[in-house]
XYZ file of C-alpha atoms in Angstrom:
500
model
C 42.818 127.461 120.980
C 42.812 127.306 117.584
C 42.269 123.855 115.786
C 45.983 122.717 114.474
C 46.518 120.847 111.424
C 50.030 119.478 110.361
C 50.204 118.038 106.762
C 50.605 120.164 103.654
C 47.585 118.566 102.437
C 47.691 119.558 98.684
C 51.167 119.404 97.562
C 51.901 116.089 100.151
C 50.385 112.782 100.268
C 51.827 110.598 102.936
C 50.573 106.985 102.118
C 49.053 105.438 105.544
C 48.108 108.543 107.355
C 45.273 109.769 107.383
C 45.156 114.419 108.693
C 43.505 113.112 112.022
C 46.704 110.721 112.560
C 49.136 113.357 111.775
C 47.336 116.030 114.009
C 47.626 113.497 116.854
C 51.772 113.561 117.059
C 52.435 115.266 119.822
C 56.026 115.788 118.212
C 54.356 118.323 115.808
C 52.135 120.181 118.342
C 54.053 123.605 119.188
C 51.574 124.367 121.666
C 51.841 121.215 124.032
C 55.643 120.499 123.161
C 59.144 121.702 122.992
C 59.039 122.344 127.301
C 62.715 121.194 127.264
C 66.204 120.867 125.163
C 65.610 117.379 124.917
C 62.281 117.602 123.619
C 63.438 119.762 121.083
C 66.011 117.079 120.088
C 63.278 114.903 119.694
C 61.646 116.773 117.596
C 64.627 117.876 115.510
C 66.055 114.059 114.935
C 62.586 113.563 113.046
C 63.520 116.246 110.495
C 66.233 114.630 109.110
C 64.391 111.188 108.815
C 63.492 112.679 105.248
C 66.818 113.414 104.043
C 67.431 110.107 104.466
C 64.292 108.268 102.656
C 65.545 110.886 99.395
C 68.610 109.891 99.352
C 68.469 106.407 98.096
C 69.054 104.705 95.107
C 66.641 105.900 92.778
C 67.789 109.646 93.824
C 71.889 108.139 92.498
C 70.107 106.810 89.820
C 68.692 110.465 88.834
C 71.574 112.209 89.698
C 74.345 109.838 88.338
C 73.164 107.564 86.106
C 71.753 110.619 83.589
C 74.866 113.102 83.341
C 78.207 112.621 80.824
C 79.718 110.677 84.244
C 77.939 107.560 84.122
C 74.808 105.733 82.786
C 73.068 102.591 83.947
C 72.909 100.330 80.581
C 70.547 98.149 80.500
C 68.181 98.968 83.438
C 64.192 98.989 83.535
C 64.403 101.593 86.180
C 62.495 104.770 84.911
C 65.254 107.039 86.280
C 68.153 105.199 84.365
C 65.837 105.205 81.317
C 64.478 108.893 81.583
C 60.739 107.627 81.317
C 60.092 110.694 82.906
C 56.721 112.910 82.555
C 53.823 114.316 84.889
C 52.528 111.123 85.768
C 55.144 109.008 86.586
C 55.019 107.367 89.241
C 56.626 104.466 90.509
C 60.354 103.451 90.687
C 61.592 107.192 89.879
C 62.787 109.152 92.283
C 60.567 112.703 91.105
C 57.505 111.583 93.605
C 59.518 110.763 96.938
C 61.626 113.928 96.254
C 58.160 116.141 96.146
C 56.545 114.126 99.148
C 59.891 114.154 101.249
C 61.022 117.039 101.030
C 58.196 119.067 101.653
C 57.686 116.542 104.786
C 61.028 117.985 106.017
C 59.674 121.040 105.775
C 56.512 120.909 107.252
C 58.352 119.409 110.335
C 60.807 122.002 110.173
C 58.441 124.821 110.568
C 56.386 122.815 113.016
C 59.742 122.816 115.124
C 60.423 126.133 114.511
C 56.972 127.585 115.589
C 57.446 125.087 118.327
C 60.900 126.470 119.860
C 59.798 129.629 119.010
C 56.697 130.062 121.249
C 58.003 127.821 123.964
C 57.723 129.387 127.451
C 59.906 127.228 129.313
C 63.408 127.563 127.736
C 65.505 130.475 128.135
C 66.498 132.437 124.546
C 70.235 130.713 125.091
C 68.789 127.355 124.946
C 66.435 128.136 121.882
C 69.319 129.994 119.933
C 71.059 127.062 118.363
C 68.431 124.878 118.430
C 66.556 127.282 115.488
C 69.744 127.875 114.001
C 69.968 123.814 113.710
C 66.147 123.716 112.297
C 66.364 126.694 110.003
C 69.585 125.633 108.095
C 67.488 122.027 107.990
C 64.541 123.749 106.018
C 67.273 125.597 103.652
C 68.382 122.377 103.053
C 65.011 120.975 101.990
C 63.945 123.871 99.722
C 68.002 123.442 97.985
C 66.895 120.006 97.465
C 63.676 121.098 96.027
C 64.688 123.941 93.973
C 67.900 121.500 92.563
C 65.437 119.268 91.205
C 62.179 120.951 90.310
C 63.212 124.150 89.550
C 60.669 127.062 90.390
C 57.846 125.525 93.665
C 56.255 126.111 95.911
C 57.071 128.537 98.596
C 56.290 129.142 102.554
C 57.574 129.553 106.141
C 54.365 129.750 107.584
C 53.020 126.774 110.407
C 49.905 125.733 108.677
C 47.134 126.232 111.901
C 43.421 127.318 110.596
C 41.659 126.093 107.694
C 42.203 129.176 105.841
C 46.218 128.782 106.282
C 45.676 125.343 104.645
C 44.114 126.682 101.947
C 46.172 129.395 100.903
C 49.122 127.473 101.679
C 47.434 124.410 98.999
C 46.754 126.590 96.199
C 50.198 128.158 96.197
C 51.985 128.306 92.609
C 55.540 127.710 91.235
C 58.002 130.756 93.073
C 61.005 131.781 90.981
C 64.204 129.238 92.576
C 66.432 132.206 92.537
C 63.864 134.207 94.928
C 63.963 131.597 97.210
C 67.350 131.025 97.354
C 68.285 134.364 97.936
C 65.547 134.660 101.028
C 67.768 131.706 102.366
C 70.794 133.028 102.119
C 69.950 136.014 104.063
C 68.202 133.176 107.106
C 71.170 131.271 106.989
C 73.575 134.521 107.363
C 71.557 134.891 110.696
C 71.888 130.967 111.249
C 75.076 130.078 110.901
C 77.422 131.992 113.711
C 74.459 131.617 116.205
C 76.533 128.251 116.295
C 79.602 126.723 117.163
C 82.125 126.983 114.016
C 83.684 123.729 113.919
C 83.740 120.769 111.667
C 80.787 118.733 111.818
C 82.244 115.352 112.388
C 83.364 117.635 115.930
C 79.795 117.727 116.551
C 78.125 115.487 119.265
C 76.127 113.018 117.102
C 77.260 114.453 113.516
C 74.198 116.760 113.381
C 73.538 120.032 110.581
C 75.211 122.347 112.453
C 77.533 125.544 110.991
C 79.904 123.953 108.591
C 76.343 122.081 106.875
C 74.225 125.950 106.579
C 77.971 127.789 105.090
C 77.870 124.638 102.177
C 74.018 124.595 101.491
C 74.683 128.396 101.441
C 77.056 128.247 99.101
C 75.419 126.462 96.947
C 72.794 127.940 96.756
C 74.548 130.836 95.795
C 76.273 129.385 93.325
C 72.907 128.034 91.624
C 72.110 131.864 91.408
C 75.417 133.022 90.642
C 75.757 134.865 93.475
C 79.754 134.930 93.869
C 80.379 136.967 96.691
C 78.120 134.568 98.471
C 79.590 131.818 97.435
C 83.092 133.306 98.677
C 81.858 134.241 101.494
C 80.331 131.250 102.629
C 83.863 129.428 101.305
C 86.025 131.428 103.346
C 83.618 130.556 107.051
C 84.304 126.824 106.195
C 87.958 127.383 105.168
C 88.478 129.090 108.316
C 86.447 126.276 109.748
C 88.169 123.278 108.299
C 91.563 124.238 106.961
C 94.181 122.688 104.624
C 92.298 120.316 102.480
C 95.711 117.961 102.002
C 95.582 117.128 106.168
C 92.285 114.465 105.190
C 93.048 111.208 103.334
C 91.476 110.740 100.626
C 90.707 107.448 101.557
C 88.168 108.373 103.785
C 85.403 109.488 101.384
C 84.441 105.739 101.028
C 81.285 105.411 101.633
C 81.908 102.849 104.122
C 84.508 105.407 106.155
C 81.771 107.288 108.629
C 81.519 110.697 110.119
C 85.336 111.631 108.985
C 86.962 114.688 109.497
C 85.986 116.327 105.843
C 82.262 115.611 106.243
C 80.058 118.284 105.965
C 77.098 116.069 105.960
C 76.512 112.648 105.594
C 73.221 110.673 105.266
C 73.388 107.627 108.412
C 73.181 104.515 107.964
C 73.293 101.135 110.099
C 73.454 97.260 109.710
C 73.363 94.795 112.369
C 71.753 91.711 112.140
C 69.305 91.340 114.074
C 69.225 94.694 115.263
C 69.267 98.176 114.249
C 68.555 97.717 110.542
C 68.689 101.255 108.882
C 69.685 100.724 104.926
C 69.978 101.715 101.216
C 70.266 100.015 98.495
C 72.376 102.228 96.226
C 75.774 99.959 96.468
C 73.360 97.366 94.782
C 73.998 99.460 91.472
C 77.845 100.309 92.322
C 79.106 96.789 92.397
C 80.701 94.675 89.233
C 77.572 92.985 87.912
C 76.221 90.066 87.999
C 77.719 88.128 90.947
C 77.846 84.126 89.971
C 75.400 82.517 92.403
C 76.876 81.360 95.910
C 80.158 83.128 95.504
C 82.192 86.086 95.794
C 82.677 86.022 91.863
C 81.997 89.466 90.331
C 81.870 89.975 86.848
C 84.284 87.278 86.612
C 86.515 88.136 89.379
C 86.614 86.745 92.921
C 86.484 90.083 95.382
C 86.621 88.751 98.543
C 86.042 92.181 100.555
C 81.963 91.950 98.670
C 81.705 88.793 100.149
C 78.618 85.698 98.843
C 75.642 87.643 99.721
C 75.277 91.064 98.146
C 72.715 91.494 95.856
C 73.755 93.068 92.543
C 71.940 95.525 90.337
C 72.240 96.365 86.834
C 74.698 98.998 86.948
C 75.856 102.359 87.070
C 78.685 102.010 84.687
C 81.830 104.815 83.930
C 81.403 106.367 80.661
C 83.687 107.043 78.191
C 83.931 110.088 78.652
C 84.786 109.371 82.435
C 87.059 106.553 82.153
C 89.649 107.893 79.317
C 89.052 111.683 79.427
C 88.431 112.750 82.989
C 90.157 109.965 84.283
C 92.914 108.357 81.667
C 93.634 104.711 82.782
C 97.229 104.600 84.202
C 96.675 108.445 85.284
C 98.685 109.313 88.814
C 95.512 110.728 89.858
C 94.852 108.621 93.615
C 90.659 109.180 92.642
C 90.536 106.585 89.778
C 91.055 103.252 91.564
C 88.385 105.231 94.247
C 86.160 106.227 91.378
C 86.567 102.708 88.777
C 87.305 99.684 89.358
C 88.738 97.874 85.905
C 90.904 95.297 87.377
C 90.799 93.471 91.135
C 94.047 91.871 92.712
C 95.232 91.924 89.223
C 92.721 90.334 87.352
C 90.620 92.112 84.999
C 86.686 92.074 84.547
C 85.046 90.113 81.552
C 85.503 91.784 78.165
C 87.799 94.633 80.370
C 85.114 95.999 81.165
C 84.937 99.193 84.035
C 82.601 99.334 86.734
C 81.971 101.349 89.985
C 84.675 101.987 92.322
C 85.074 100.382 96.114
C 84.075 104.137 97.380
C 80.782 102.785 96.772
C 80.825 99.771 97.525
C 79.939 98.096 100.907
C 82.147 95.046 101.978
C 79.927 92.303 102.547
C 76.924 93.263 102.501
C 74.237 91.218 103.317
C 71.575 90.737 100.209
C 70.607 94.520 99.841
C 71.654 96.193 103.104
C 74.094 98.725 101.911
C 74.751 100.583 105.279
C 77.833 103.145 103.989
C 76.890 106.493 105.343
C 76.244 108.853 101.385
C 78.657 112.193 101.723
C 76.472 114.900 101.146
C 78.490 117.590 101.388
C 82.321 117.455 101.383
C 84.954 120.052 102.203
C 86.992 119.082 98.839
C 83.202 120.453 96.699
C 83.804 123.860 98.735
C 87.418 123.926 97.992
C 85.799 123.766 94.732
C 83.180 126.179 94.891
C 85.713 128.679 95.867
C 87.689 128.344 92.764
C 84.701 128.123 91.051
C 83.325 131.729 92.182
C 86.841 133.184 92.073
C 87.279 131.848 88.184
C 84.189 133.300 87.537
C 84.848 136.926 88.951
C 87.962 137.047 87.123
C 90.443 136.370 90.454
C 92.441 133.952 88.885
C 95.535 134.038 90.893
C 92.861 132.409 93.970
C 91.096 130.695 91.546
C 94.194 128.407 90.859
C 95.234 128.256 94.456
C 91.953 126.665 95.441
C 91.944 124.634 92.285
C 95.435 123.289 93.237
C 94.628 122.311 96.991
C 92.448 119.698 95.083
C 95.071 118.639 92.631
C 98.119 118.455 95.204
C 96.169 116.215 97.365
C 94.750 113.928 94.099
C 98.128 113.690 93.329
C 97.786 115.333 90.767
C 100.116 118.585 88.914
C 99.634 122.366 89.588
C 97.386 123.949 86.793
C 99.369 125.413 84.308
C 96.733 126.240 81.527
C 95.574 129.850 80.446
C 94.706 132.127 83.452
C 91.128 132.896 81.614
C 87.254 132.484 82.550
C 86.765 130.501 80.067
C 89.681 128.008 80.457
C 89.613 127.738 84.576
C 86.166 127.293 84.005
C 86.547 124.690 81.817
C 89.425 122.971 84.612
C 86.921 123.627 87.482
C 84.337 121.457 85.826
C 86.883 118.665 85.127
C 87.748 118.577 88.125
C 84.752 117.984 90.358
C 83.817 115.146 87.882
C 87.174 113.455 89.442
C 86.540 114.580 92.572
C 83.001 114.439 93.583
C 81.883 111.733 91.098
C 78.819 109.565 92.379
C 78.195 111.971 95.025
C 74.390 112.824 93.925
C 75.587 116.459 92.602
C 76.509 115.492 89.279
C 73.081 116.315 87.533
C 72.796 119.567 89.542
C 76.161 120.872 88.073
C 75.429 120.376 84.834
C 71.951 121.884 84.686
C 73.198 125.100 86.912
C 76.193 125.326 84.291
C 73.302 125.100 81.662
C 74.988 122.242 79.964
C 72.818 119.593 80.601
C 71.730 118.381 77.851
C 74.494 118.801 75.464
C 76.306 116.789 78.013
C 74.173 114.013 78.060
C 73.753 113.800 74.695
C 77.667 113.432 73.836
C 78.645 111.420 76.071
C 75.819 109.448 78.453
C 76.116 105.875 76.744
C 72.434 104.286 77.544
C 70.639 104.293 74.259
C 66.934 104.346 75.917
C 67.739 107.143 78.222
C 69.357 109.206 74.537
C 66.223 108.462 73.031
C 63.722 109.687 75.414
C 65.739 112.180 76.290
C 64.411 116.194 75.884
C 65.571 119.417 77.393
C 62.350 119.551 79.600
C 64.197 116.516 81.830
C 66.792 118.855 82.945
C 63.860 119.522 86.168
C 61.901 116.978 87.115
C 58.273 117.709 86.884
C 55.745 118.503 89.446
C 53.918 114.822 89.724
C 50.218 114.630 88.227
C 48.971 114.249 91.709
C 49.886 117.481 92.992
C 49.196 119.525 90.470
C 45.280 118.155 90.577
C 45.360 118.736 93.811
C 46.350 122.390 93.764
C 43.466 122.764 91.614
C 45.778 123.265 88.917
C 47.599 126.457 90.345
C 50.707 124.050 89.619
C 51.894 123.441 86.115
C 54.097 121.667 84.175
C 54.625 123.969 81.646
C 57.614 122.878 80.048
C 56.555 119.077 79.732
C 53.787 119.799 77.799
C 55.879 121.624 74.847
C 57.226 118.384 74.223
C 54.152 116.424 74.675
C 54.592 114.860 78.048
C 51.404 115.535 79.311
C 51.556 118.067 80.841
C 48.823 118.775 82.856
């Protein structure tokens, strides 16, 4: 038997795990494991873990605080300040997204190889497990290409020293090409699975709905509008009328709700199981008066007196005065933003992130809410966008109004043109998906991130630091060096930010 090598060594650095220790894991050994569906499920569960590591406080600050809708004024966190260059380490989401993204890919490829090589499971047992693994694999590449642009792409199981050396020296591969390849894989994987909502799957695992949504998101990046519509229509057949889902369910405290396509799972039990993040710490009114439940001068009993608060994400003037003005009939405003509580205004009439993001009764930094990675409303807006870009204006308005209707807004009655509907869809995305780990990615794929941030973000340090190259994060310098400089950060070099 060939010696198995289980680590993408030149691209991933896993603290505390040597190559020998990692190779000893039976769960990732495709020869000795994967004899039963239960064993595959154990391996598949491990494939989800890096997603939880990616979706944390730093990632939220990056995807929402570096945008036109929110900023994190006063924060020393590097993503909040856009103090980002290839040598940046710690207190930043870049190295974590890179490391955990490729760890997830390695886990998925190992699991898929094990399923394929298993001689003790039937084809019927293998097919849905393999499809789920493929969907997770595509999800990690979706995140990596959205975050870094062109990245190394491989789908080989690393089995020999030669395999390792070859993969370790892969350079940046075209992101559009990566996505196109994976869209085809999702077209094959999704129909294998039962076409049901994620909340109807025991354990809320990634099913067909997750696959169709990842396909739609990838296709939107590639401006492959036909593929967006194809995937979106599959989701529409699964989820149906958006109005049947309560908007109140989008709050992170409400877990595994029917509208959700995929949620990042968290839990906290005092003295028991703990799997939490600290995102809510930067989404509450700030500061909290010590020993009390008074936040920025206002008593908020539901938040309790033990929560740790950080320098907060705050809606920009553009968000609170243009996108969702006070007094609007839009029911989402009071979930997205908080300017008073029980009729009492905050000090200085400040506006904070709303209860959508709060963790009631939070103990210190233990935020146990589930993040809505993908919701059906996001798929509906992708359908509106795709039809608008193709000139199918009646269909675009129909999908746009599905979202507006649930939010208690009047139907769109503006000009039916690509430019006007494009603007309307983008504004609706801001209102519907605010704070849901997607705004920066949308601004980048629309080609307007830099100008939108310059015009609307309010953190002066970020505005001093921002460069056009910051639309994508740099590959960490240690990974560039480990690749023998096959990888590079040429765009950062242009701005004197220590490319290599």
